[in-house]
Amino acid sequence: MAILSLAWKSLLNRRFTALLTLISIALSVTLLVGVERLRTEARASFASTLSGTDLIVGARSGPVQLLLYSVFRIGDATNNISWESYQDIAAHPKVDWTVPISLGDSHRGFRVLGTTGAYFEHYRYARDRRLVIDQGQRFEDLYDAVLGAEVAEKLGYQIGDAIIVAHGASDVSFARHDDKPFRVSGILARTGTPVDRTVHVSLEAIEAIHVDWQSGARIPGLSISAEQARAMDLTPKAITAFLVGLKSKIATFQVQRFINEYPEEPLSAILPGVALSQLWDLIGIAENALLIVSAFVVVVGLFGMLTALLTSLDERRREMAILRSVGARPGHVFALIMGEAGVLTLLGLVSGMALLYLSLILGQPIIESRFGIFIPLGGPTPYEWILLGAVLVAGVLVGSIPSYRAYRLSLADGLSVRI
Amino acid sequence: MVIEIEDLEFRWQPGAPRVLAIEDLRVAQGERLFIKGPSGSGKSTLLSLISGVTTAATGSVRVLDQALERLGSIKRDHFRADHIGYIFQMFNLIPYLSVVDNVTLPCRFSARRRANALSRSRDLDTEARRLLRQLDMDHPDLHRRAVTTLSVGQQQRVAAARALMGAPELLIADEPTSALDADRRESFIQLLFDECRASGATLVFVSHDASLEPLFDRTLDLAAVNRAAPPALAGMGEG
Ligand SMILES: Nc1ncnc2c1ncn2[C@@H]1O[C@H](COP(=O)(O)OP(=O)(O)OP(=O)(O)O)[C@@H](O)[C@H]1O
Ligand SMILES: [Mg+2]
């Protein structure tokens, strides 16, 4: 339509303010859709913090608590699982593999996790990705430790460095296992999961550092050196939890029931996926708040357009009189301003999306390595289309305010040109 | 008759004092009418009524045998687009359009004037340039410049070309020369006359500069004709 080309030329004429308005709309659109995409991917990536594991088993407790200490290293177990029960369940015919987990110690704020080589074989995160040793190797010697990427980076450790493990979560001098120092044998590649913040040692090592301890304190008068401990029987007496992989997923509920009704001691078996989404629902409120804030940023961007258009109206009353003199209706004047608002909003949407994809292309590798979140570059999802449509509708609504004012002005002014 | 006004009474708001009260005013086809009157005597208001931007509650304004008060506001806007070329006192041009786009502007709102223009030249831009050439504005360098950098006289000639575009039957000029010096004033009016003669258009020209009066076929002293004019203003009009 003729009036749209007028709107376009008018915007070009005021390209500086138009560009500023456009940028603020574009940035707000980038933020809105970016936050939406990030939160969807964060949810997906959170849901796959642990994948490939069919059941997590621990002492009887709620699923979220079990998930928190076994996967996220947050909080503590109420009780342990005896080594015999673990052996018994691991031997269940439907069970393919198990990964034992023994928690309770820490190193300078990072949790120490005792496990076996099976951990490196079967632990999966994201879309079936396995742990990769970035430097060095798995634990070979009794006093070897494999560090998560963040532990090594934050504390500046390299292969061969000695580390002292402390009893419990707090690192205080009287609770240090300083008679039995560990050596860093390997460092894992970044995963973006709690594995990055974990110090891994063997189950036997956990046993060894506790041979002369009882109920969280050294046994007075008893001191067994690191070398003496090597000669002892280091079979664990208990573990904290274990991960289970089944031969067939069909058996999941059958094995879960078997464990939940295990007669020797009270145990809980949980489905990681279900527990993860329960947990996300607890913390998902923040994610919604973020989306609401970015929606408000869009509103602020559109108000910038409103201000720019409204302040331009007074200096454009002459232009409107000229248009009226060549036969333009007040409706045309409305359409002219509306056209400008529409063009600004549409261009803002398009360049906002372009900016989003550009920053995704640039930021994708960084986000993936830092946070373990892989953001795919696919086209907008249906929900994103709804967001974009809502921005367009809001732009048109906001644009109708100056358009209506221009309509009223041109109706009142007619051909008299006032400044 | 191109314009026939009978028993017209106009007030801007109901209850406000009358601005215009004209018993009878006729303008014949091809006539060049000069309307004079002091400031505030209602000259521009009369032009608004003739161009159908406003209508009077009483009386009749017929333009080209069409009673404007019988048309709805959309029809009147259409009528103006089709039949009337309008020139303001100054700042006639849309700042963000080129010289040629300013001249072709009426063709965006009137299919009739578009067709008229295309019957004369092969496209609208060519017709715009032809008109500009007639008005001594044929330097291509002028066409490329931003309209805001043109001199006032040049702007008024572009405005005249726009008013003439698509050969409307009636040309209305509201003090188009008041910003020009004496020499330019007369040559501008001669150009306007030539173009009106060539297209057979009727010209209604408003000014309070009485020295232009002899150039026109007829003069209308609004202060004398307008029975609504307050005595003080009417007196000023004689002087
Ligand atoms: N859009 C409008 N709304 C209300 N009153 C108006 C409007 N336009 C003009 N008037 C009033 O109508 C009266 C006549 O004004 P008009 O502009 O027609 O005078 P004029 O003869 O053209 O004066 P000038 O020579 O200064 O241009 C004035 O009192 C003016 O204030
Ligand atoms: Mg006037």
XYZ file of C-alpha atoms and ligand atoms in Angstrom:
690
model
C 0.000 0.000 0.000
C 1.084 3.541 -0.775
C 0.918 4.603 2.859
C 3.367 1.871 3.927
C 6.011 3.151 1.549
C 5.459 6.614 3.048
C 5.904 5.122 6.528
C 9.102 3.459 5.418
C 10.513 6.641 3.902
C 9.551 8.602 7.001
C 11.429 6.100 9.180
C 14.468 6.292 6.906
C 14.374 10.063 7.257
C 14.491 9.749 11.046
C 16.855 6.820 10.866
C 18.846 7.711 13.961
C 15.958 7.646 16.444
C 14.323 4.863 14.457
C 17.484 2.796 14.737
C 17.733 3.368 18.484
C 14.116 2.295 18.903
C 14.721 -0.700 16.679
C 17.798 -1.731 18.660
C 15.949 -1.574 21.965
C 13.125 -3.713 20.576
C 15.578 -6.129 18.967
C 17.625 -6.535 22.153
C 14.507 -7.144 24.218
C 13.332 -9.787 21.722
C 16.761 -11.434 21.825
C 16.576 -11.514 25.603
C 13.022 -12.861 25.686
C 13.531 -15.682 23.208
C 17.059 -16.312 24.496
C 15.802 -16.764 28.052
C 13.011 -19.013 26.803
C 15.417 -21.165 24.821
C 17.975 -21.284 27.619
C 15.385 -22.281 30.167
C 13.994 -25.048 27.969
C 17.486 -26.365 27.377
C 18.458 -25.942 31.031
C 15.422 -28.003 31.967
C 16.298 -30.637 29.384
C 19.925 -30.693 30.434
C 18.967 -30.833 34.118
C 16.691 -33.745 33.370
C 19.688 -35.494 31.850
C 22.186 -34.721 34.646
C 22.174 -38.463 34.987
C 21.149 -40.631 32.076
C 21.393 -44.304 31.278
C 20.793 -45.219 34.929
C 17.513 -47.018 35.520
C 17.349 -46.861 39.316
C 19.107 -45.089 42.155
C 19.133 -47.025 45.436
C 19.749 -45.639 48.913
C 18.558 -45.990 52.487
C 14.829 -45.370 52.769
C 14.005 -41.702 52.149
C 12.089 -39.441 49.824
C 13.088 -39.534 46.157
C 14.233 -35.875 46.032
C 16.470 -36.288 49.085
C 18.027 -39.438 47.667
C 18.554 -37.694 44.347
C 20.076 -34.651 46.052
C 22.787 -36.515 47.917
C 23.501 -39.257 45.392
C 23.592 -37.131 42.233
C 23.934 -33.509 43.332
C 26.110 -34.133 46.410
C 23.766 -31.936 48.445
C 22.830 -32.966 51.978
C 23.569 -36.324 53.564
C 22.113 -39.790 53.630
C 20.078 -40.754 56.683
C 21.590 -44.204 56.659
C 23.958 -46.496 54.806
C 23.419 -49.649 52.801
C 25.226 -52.705 54.053
C 27.758 -54.255 51.724
C 25.885 -57.574 51.849
C 22.582 -56.062 50.729
C 24.407 -54.270 47.914
C 26.046 -57.524 46.808
C 22.700 -59.283 46.991
C 20.830 -56.757 44.847
C 23.705 -56.461 42.386
C 23.386 -60.217 41.834
C 19.667 -59.950 40.961
C 19.195 -61.648 37.565
C 17.553 -58.552 35.954
C 20.416 -56.294 37.019
C 23.010 -55.606 34.332
C 25.448 -53.410 36.245
C 25.755 -51.370 39.440
C 27.904 -48.423 40.471
C 28.449 -48.134 44.247
C 28.735 -44.665 45.771
C 30.273 -43.912 49.148
C 29.987 -40.361 50.428
C 30.874 -38.606 53.667
C 34.285 -37.020 53.168
C 35.287 -33.794 51.489
C 38.244 -31.867 50.168
C 38.258 -28.089 50.570
C 34.518 -27.811 50.053
C 34.273 -30.453 47.340
C 32.638 -33.800 48.105
C 34.738 -36.956 47.964
C 33.031 -39.904 46.313
C 34.247 -43.478 46.725
C 33.366 -45.786 43.867
C 34.763 -48.417 41.517
C 35.924 -48.469 37.903
C 32.307 -49.211 36.939
C 31.590 -45.531 37.588
C 33.674 -44.510 34.577
C 32.106 -47.268 32.491
C 28.440 -46.655 33.200
C 27.960 -43.090 34.350
C 26.146 -41.200 31.570
C 24.922 -37.624 31.362
C 23.139 -35.442 28.774
C 22.195 -37.438 25.690
C 24.095 -40.601 26.546
C 27.498 -38.986 26.935
C 30.115 -40.780 29.003
C 32.821 -39.416 31.271
C 36.078 -38.639 29.551
C 39.464 -38.508 31.296
C 41.022 -35.281 30.111
C 44.451 -35.813 31.665
C 46.069 -38.785 33.414
C 44.183 -41.969 34.144
C 41.660 -43.651 36.464
C 42.704 -44.640 39.968
C 45.207 -47.499 39.878
C 46.922 -47.173 43.207
C 44.960 -47.247 46.482
C 45.667 -43.571 47.180
C 44.855 -42.262 43.678
C 42.182 -39.614 43.125
C 40.402 -38.516 39.945
C 39.225 -34.896 40.038
C 36.224 -33.299 38.396
C 37.107 -30.478 36.000
C 35.973 -27.698 38.323
C 37.853 -29.060 41.321
C 41.094 -29.114 39.335
C 40.490 -25.672 37.873
C 39.384 -23.905 41.081
C 42.142 -25.395 43.233
C 44.774 -25.368 40.488
C 45.641 -29.067 40.716
C 47.702 -31.005 38.251
C 48.481 -34.684 37.829
C 50.761 -35.845 40.643
C 49.681 -33.199 43.166
C 49.026 -34.427 46.725
C 45.654 -33.765 48.356
C 44.406 -34.332 51.885
C 40.842 -35.569 52.399
C 38.881 -34.392 55.418
C 36.261 -36.260 57.377
C 32.717 -34.907 56.928
C 31.661 -31.930 54.921
C 33.644 -29.293 56.833
C 37.363 -29.083 56.291
C 38.745 -28.542 59.798
C 42.260 -29.496 60.852
C 41.406 -32.097 63.506
C 39.203 -33.976 61.053
C 41.775 -34.298 58.265
C 42.972 -37.668 57.080
C 46.429 -36.112 56.834
C 48.213 -39.351 57.573
C 46.983 -40.785 54.274
C 47.453 -38.210 51.474
C 46.109 -38.882 47.979
C 47.789 -38.291 44.645
C 45.912 -36.803 41.674
C 45.982 -39.498 38.998
C 43.467 -38.093 36.560
C 41.311 -35.085 35.734
C 37.929 -35.473 34.009
C 36.732 -33.352 31.096
C 34.008 -30.844 31.919
C 30.471 -32.225 31.941
C 28.412 -29.370 33.314
C 27.062 -31.768 35.948
C 27.899 -32.233 39.660
C 30.648 -34.665 38.545
C 32.756 -31.560 37.855
C 32.679 -30.708 41.558
C 33.553 -34.161 42.832
C 36.777 -35.843 43.967
C 36.658 -39.539 43.014
C 38.578 -42.210 44.895
C 38.211 -45.964 45.143
C 35.906 -47.640 47.693
C 38.964 -49.310 49.204
C 40.598 -45.928 49.737
C 37.542 -44.723 51.651
C 37.874 -47.848 53.778
C 41.607 -47.330 54.246
C 41.404 -43.764 55.521
C 38.824 -44.836 58.070
C 40.524 -47.965 59.480
C 41.641 -46.098 62.586
C 38.411 -44.050 62.854
C 35.139 -44.778 64.571
C 31.923 -42.728 64.740
C 33.544 -39.762 63.071
C 36.635 -39.507 65.291
C 40.066 -41.057 65.493
C 40.272 -44.083 67.800
C 42.531 -42.808 70.570
C 45.878 -44.564 70.686
C 45.311 -46.406 67.418
C 47.338 -45.227 64.443
C 47.648 -47.233 61.264
C 49.939 -45.751 58.625
C 49.111 -45.479 54.937
C 51.477 -48.347 54.138
C 50.159 -50.579 56.944
C 46.617 -50.029 55.674
C 47.520 -51.450 52.260
C 48.035 -54.859 53.815
C 44.635 -54.943 55.496
C 41.314 -56.259 54.190
C 39.732 -53.157 52.677
C 36.375 -54.609 51.655
C 33.807 -51.912 52.481
C 31.303 -52.591 55.245
C 28.728 -50.178 53.858
C 28.074 -47.773 51.003
C 25.837 -44.710 50.732
C 23.954 -45.444 47.519
C 24.299 -47.179 44.210
C 23.244 -46.733 40.609
C 21.575 -49.630 38.825
C 21.455 -50.435 35.118
C 18.975 -53.114 34.092
C 19.249 -55.659 31.342
C 15.823 -54.574 30.118
C 13.861 -51.450 30.968
C 10.681 -53.490 31.106
C 11.858 -54.883 34.444
C 12.272 -51.423 36.018
C 9.152 -51.501 38.183
C 9.633 -55.121 39.131
C 13.176 -54.481 40.383
C 12.074 -51.219 42.025
C 9.423 -53.096 43.985
C 11.921 -55.797 44.887
C 14.277 -53.215 46.371
C 11.571 -51.191 48.096
C 10.338 -54.366 49.770
C 13.825 -55.710 50.484
C 13.448 -57.610 53.756
C 16.971 -57.248 55.220
C 16.954 -53.443 55.518
C 14.698 -50.494 54.519
C 15.787 -49.241 51.087
C 14.419 -46.898 48.444
C 14.825 -47.251 44.694
C 13.935 -44.227 42.583
C 13.648 -43.516 38.863
C 16.165 -40.727 38.172
C 14.129 -39.079 35.393
C 11.003 -38.811 37.536
C 12.914 -37.538 40.568
C 14.823 -35.019 38.441
C 11.644 -33.499 37.055
C 10.143 -33.407 40.576
C 13.199 -31.511 41.707
C 13.036 -29.141 38.741
C 9.451 -28.328 39.615
C 10.712 -27.193 43.004
C 13.342 -24.858 41.593
C 11.482 -23.956 38.381
C 9.890 -20.881 39.968
C 13.067 -18.878 39.395
C 13.003 -19.845 35.767
C 9.471 -18.481 35.360
C 10.471 -15.285 37.129
C 13.271 -14.852 34.604
C 10.854 -15.174 31.710
C 8.484 -12.661 33.268
C 11.326 -10.186 33.768
C 12.365 -10.485 30.139
C 8.753 -9.998 29.052
C 8.846 -6.738 30.984
C 12.022 -5.771 29.171
C 10.068 -6.144 25.919
C 7.382 -3.869 27.306
C 10.065 -1.302 28.174
C 11.448 -1.580 24.625
C 7.996 -0.974 23.172
C 7.496 2.016 25.470
C 10.650 3.475 23.937
C 8.898 3.250 20.582
C 5.781 4.857 22.045
C 7.808 7.790 23.367
C 9.686 8.233 20.101
C 6.495 8.223 18.023
C 4.529 10.437 20.388
C 7.230 13.104 20.640
C 7.591 13.156 16.849
C 3.885 13.881 16.349
C 3.995 17.561 17.222
C 6.652 18.327 14.677
C 4.713 16.294 12.128
C 1.435 18.197 12.264
C 2.439 20.172 9.187
C 3.170 16.943 7.360
C -0.294 15.697 8.259
C -1.905 18.891 6.932
C -0.001 18.471 3.670
C -1.185 14.882 3.403
C -4.753 15.965 4.095
C -4.478 18.626 1.380
C -3.599 16.031 -1.257
C -6.616 13.957 -0.267
C -5.372 11.738 2.570
C -8.078 10.769 5.030
C -7.469 10.916 8.780
C -7.493 7.120 8.476
C -4.463 7.370 6.209
C -2.681 9.415 8.861
C -3.541 6.698 11.394
C -2.192 4.069 9.008
C 0.996 6.049 8.452
C 1.930 6.108 12.144
C 0.689 2.556 12.629
C 2.781 1.513 9.654
C 5.855 2.996 11.299
C 5.120 1.210 14.569
C 4.479 -2.019 12.676
C 7.669 -1.742 10.637
C 9.705 -0.979 13.779
C 8.208 -3.930 15.659
C 8.600 -6.346 12.748
C 12.174 -5.268 12.058
C 12.836 -5.473 15.795
C 11.554 -9.045 15.823
C 13.568 -10.047 12.777
C 16.816 -8.442 13.913
C 16.271 -9.652 17.478
C 16.032 -13.210 16.199
C 19.031 -12.670 13.927
C 20.984 -11.411 16.932
C 19.859 -14.415 18.958
C 21.061 -16.885 16.346
C 24.319 -15.001 15.947
C 24.982 -15.105 19.687
C 23.946 -18.755 19.811
C 26.429 -19.617 17.080
C 29.148 -17.725 18.927
C 28.112 -18.747 22.445
C 27.152 -22.368 21.835
C 30.627 -23.863 22.424
C 31.213 -21.690 25.498
C 27.831 -22.460 27.069
C 28.301 -26.123 26.359
C 31.733 -26.317 27.959
C 30.936 -24.065 30.922
C 27.460 -25.260 31.793
C 27.091 -28.473 29.867
C 23.999 -27.087 28.169
C 23.883 -27.699 24.454
C 21.563 -25.206 22.773
C 20.454 -26.422 19.360
C 20.198 -23.886 16.522
C 16.821 -25.086 15.272
C 14.023 -22.802 14.113
C 11.633 -21.253 16.646
C 9.534 -23.711 18.612
C 5.742 -23.293 18.654
C 6.021 -21.615 22.039
C 8.643 -19.208 20.711
C 6.348 -18.386 17.783
C 3.653 -17.557 20.331
C 6.079 -15.244 22.153
C 7.040 -13.537 18.879
C 3.378 -13.161 17.948
C 2.648 -11.671 21.365
C 5.421 -9.100 20.868
C 3.937 -8.176 17.482
C 0.464 -7.784 18.960
C 1.890 -5.693 21.812
C 3.760 -3.538 19.261
C 0.550 -2.926 17.326
C -1.331 -2.097 20.533
C 1.385 0.327 21.638
C 1.521 1.797 18.102
C -2.204 2.449 18.113
C -1.760 5.083 20.842
C 0.278 7.603 18.778
C -1.675 6.592 15.661
C -4.956 7.458 17.295
C -3.523 10.728 18.557
C -2.318 11.599 15.048
C -5.786 10.709 13.749
C -7.443 13.060 16.243
C -4.949 15.835 15.504
C -5.387 15.644 11.752
C -9.141 15.610 12.151
C -9.028 18.742 14.319
C -6.342 20.596 12.356
C -7.655 19.933 8.879
C -5.589 22.062 6.562
C -4.538 24.615 9.130
C -0.892 24.097 9.759
C 0.056 24.608 13.362
C 3.429 24.244 14.882
C -19.772 27.036 -12.258
C -16.784 25.605 -10.465
C -17.735 27.026 -7.069
C -21.217 28.051 -5.923
C -21.711 29.150 -2.339
C -25.169 30.044 -1.066
C -26.285 31.291 2.332
C -23.232 29.869 4.008
C -22.804 30.280 7.742
C -19.873 28.722 9.486
C -18.690 28.453 13.074
C -15.823 26.283 14.244
C -17.765 25.004 17.246
C -21.488 25.060 17.843
C -22.166 28.138 19.952
C -18.917 29.844 18.932
C -19.184 33.155 17.033
C -19.698 32.938 13.300
C -16.484 33.073 11.339
C -18.091 33.173 7.909
C -21.487 34.294 6.637
C -21.564 34.480 2.853
C -24.789 34.962 0.944
C -23.626 34.249 -2.550
C -20.283 33.493 -4.146
C -19.737 32.044 -7.636
C -16.530 31.244 -9.465
C -16.713 30.366 -13.157
C -14.622 27.744 -14.899
C -11.172 29.025 -15.873
C -11.569 32.095 -13.703
C -8.676 33.453 -11.672
C -10.061 34.763 -8.424
C -8.122 36.844 -5.946
C -9.410 36.740 -2.366
C -8.119 39.351 0.007
C -8.907 40.127 3.592
C -7.165 40.917 6.839
C -5.689 38.262 9.021
C -8.309 36.284 10.879
C -11.098 37.292 8.503
C -11.681 33.667 7.591
C -9.845 33.292 4.270
C -8.273 29.966 5.176
C -11.537 28.835 6.700
C -13.304 29.521 3.416
C -10.679 27.484 1.568
C -11.195 24.587 4.022
C -14.880 24.676 3.209
C -14.270 24.753 -0.538
C -11.833 21.854 -0.309
C -14.259 19.863 1.816
C -12.071 19.457 4.913
C -14.823 21.051 6.985
C -18.495 21.572 6.259
C -20.901 24.230 7.375
C -24.046 23.502 9.326
C -26.095 25.884 7.198
C -25.918 26.877 3.567
C -24.431 25.064 0.635
C -21.000 24.788 -0.909
C -21.078 23.268 -4.390
C -17.819 22.491 -6.113
C -17.931 21.198 -9.697
C -21.683 20.771 -9.263
C -21.235 18.569 -6.231
C -22.779 19.732 -2.954
C -19.968 18.948 -0.526
C -22.178 18.923 2.568
C -24.075 16.001 1.062
C -20.944 13.878 0.929
C -19.596 11.888 3.835
C -16.146 12.782 5.123
C -14.455 9.921 3.256
C -16.142 10.915 -0.021
C -15.096 14.519 0.542
C -11.478 13.464 1.050
C -11.746 11.505 -2.187
C -13.289 14.457 -3.933
C -10.438 16.684 -2.829
C -7.850 14.166 -3.949
C -9.491 13.905 -7.369
C -10.319 17.531 -8.157
C -8.342 19.991 -6.059
C -4.710 21.048 -6.013
C -3.703 22.905 -2.864
C -0.723 25.169 -2.185
C 0.111 26.384 1.328
C 1.838 29.555 2.373
C 5.137 27.776 2.985
C 6.666 24.455 4.086
C 4.576 22.670 1.494
C 6.782 19.638 1.133
C 7.009 16.349 2.963
C 10.567 16.422 4.298
C 11.294 12.728 3.811
C 10.185 12.540 0.185
C 12.293 13.522 -2.820
C 11.273 16.447 -5.042
C 9.732 14.101 -7.601
C 7.972 11.995 -4.923
C 6.506 15.175 -3.459
C 5.135 16.115 -6.863
C 3.614 12.686 -7.522
C 2.100 12.496 -4.011
C -1.527 13.276 -5.093
C -1.433 10.269 -7.444
C -1.021 8.029 -4.392
C -4.441 9.133 -3.186
C -6.343 9.641 -6.420
C -6.684 7.110 -9.225
C -8.228 9.813 -11.378
C -5.265 12.158 -11.159
C -2.965 9.226 -11.651
C -4.774 8.342 -14.870
C -4.698 11.991 -15.984
C -0.961 12.162 -15.362
C -0.343 8.921 -17.217
C -2.346 10.151 -20.193
C 0.160 12.982 -20.535
C 3.433 11.185 -19.871
C 4.577 7.598 -19.932
C 5.008 7.411 -16.160
C 4.385 9.514 -13.079
C 8.005 10.545 -12.580
C 8.256 11.771 -16.166
C 5.086 13.790 -15.740
C 6.441 15.233 -12.492
C 9.640 16.245 -14.257
C 7.696 17.760 -17.122
C 5.730 19.933 -14.696
C 8.867 20.902 -12.820
C 10.467 21.884 -16.122
C 7.476 24.095 -16.933
C 8.011 25.769 -13.587
C 11.706 26.371 -14.262
C 12.774 23.584 -11.932
C 14.264 21.267 -14.515
C 17.788 21.101 -13.186
C 18.349 17.391 -12.381
C 20.598 18.450 -9.544
C 17.588 20.059 -7.843
C 15.605 16.825 -8.078
C 18.221 14.920 -6.186
C 18.491 17.298 -3.291
C 16.673 16.901 0.002
C 13.592 19.106 -0.253
C 14.515 20.858 2.976
C 17.618 22.330 1.310
C 15.608 24.046 -1.436
C 15.029 27.791 -1.261
C 11.531 28.960 -0.335
C 10.843 30.006 -3.943
C 11.975 26.615 -5.219
C 9.827 24.846 -2.607
C 6.794 26.856 -3.705
C 7.375 25.869 -7.322
C 7.595 22.214 -6.343
C 4.346 22.709 -4.414
C 2.778 24.269 -7.522
C 3.901 21.303 -9.621
C 2.285 18.984 -7.064
C -0.963 20.974 -7.114
C -1.011 20.770 -10.925
C -0.128 17.059 -11.046
C -2.868 15.015 -12.656
C -4.668 18.158 -13.867
C -7.187 18.886 -11.106
C -10.001 21.257 -12.126
C -9.514 23.597 -9.177
C -6.314 25.063 -7.828
C -6.390 26.621 -4.366
C -3.463 28.671 -3.135
C -3.420 30.043 0.410
C -0.948 32.934 0.415
C 1.612 30.961 -1.609
C 3.777 34.013 -2.331
C 3.972 35.691 1.059
C 7.452 34.287 1.669
C 8.752 35.400 -1.731
C 10.262 38.748 -2.722
C 8.403 41.049 -5.151
C 10.142 39.824 -8.348
C 9.746 36.149 -7.582
C 6.193 36.732 -6.451
C 5.136 37.976 -9.874
C 7.010 35.363 -11.895
C 5.593 32.617 -9.675
C 2.066 33.893 -10.286
C 2.699 34.092 -14.049
C 3.888 30.469 -14.048
C 0.771 29.481 -12.158
C -1.405 31.354 -14.660
C 0.306 29.694 -17.617
C -0.222 26.250 -16.194
C -3.838 26.939 -15.285
C -4.499 28.225 -18.765
C -2.834 25.170 -20.304
C -4.920 22.740 -18.263
C -8.060 24.844 -18.088
C -7.958 24.883 -14.293
C -9.723 27.458 -12.136
C -7.547 29.327 -9.654
C -8.561 30.606 -6.242
C -5.734 32.636 -4.793
C -5.703 34.075 -1.286
C -3.416 36.866 -0.170
C -3.488 40.020 1.872
C -1.011 41.610 -0.523
C -3.265 43.993 -2.478
C -0.496 44.769 -5.000
C -1.132 41.421 -6.714
C -4.765 42.279 -7.299
C -4.423 43.744 -10.841
C -2.994 40.479 -12.174
C -6.246 38.600 -11.563
C -9.568 38.468 -13.398
C -11.555 39.358 -10.298
C -11.042 40.294 -6.652
C -13.123 39.260 -3.711
C -12.757 41.315 -0.570
C -13.737 38.843 2.084
C -14.153 41.522 4.711
C -16.808 43.180 2.535
C -18.568 39.979 1.558
C -18.402 38.258 4.902
C -21.264 39.496 7.016
C -19.864 37.714 10.016
C -16.712 39.813 10.147
C -16.472 41.929 13.291
C -16.586 45.664 12.459
C -13.069 46.277 13.724
C -11.595 43.738 11.348
C -13.837 44.843 8.501
C -12.522 48.343 8.955
C -8.928 47.110 8.841
C -9.776 45.319 5.608
C -10.600 48.631 3.876
C -7.243 50.116 4.787
N -9.027 24.656 13.112
C -9.587 25.709 13.726
N -10.309 25.504 14.843
C -10.897 26.546 15.488
N -10.799 27.827 15.091
C -10.093 28.102 13.975
C -9.440 27.060 13.248
N -8.824 27.626 12.192
C -9.072 28.955 12.260
N -9.835 29.243 13.320
C -10.334 30.578 13.672
O -11.145 31.073 12.630
C -10.898 32.433 12.401
C -10.499 32.659 10.944
O -9.220 32.105 10.757
P -8.559 31.914 9.323
O -7.369 31.078 9.496
O -9.590 31.454 8.379
O -8.137 33.408 8.989
P -7.273 33.938 7.761
O -8.101 34.986 7.116
O -6.836 32.828 6.939
O -6.059 34.616 8.501
P -4.535 34.714 8.023
O -4.491 35.782 7.007
O -3.800 35.086 9.268
O -4.155 33.375 7.496
C -9.826 32.863 13.381
O -10.450 33.493 14.484
C -9.190 31.562 13.801
O -8.761 31.652 15.138
Mg -4.937 31.947 6.484
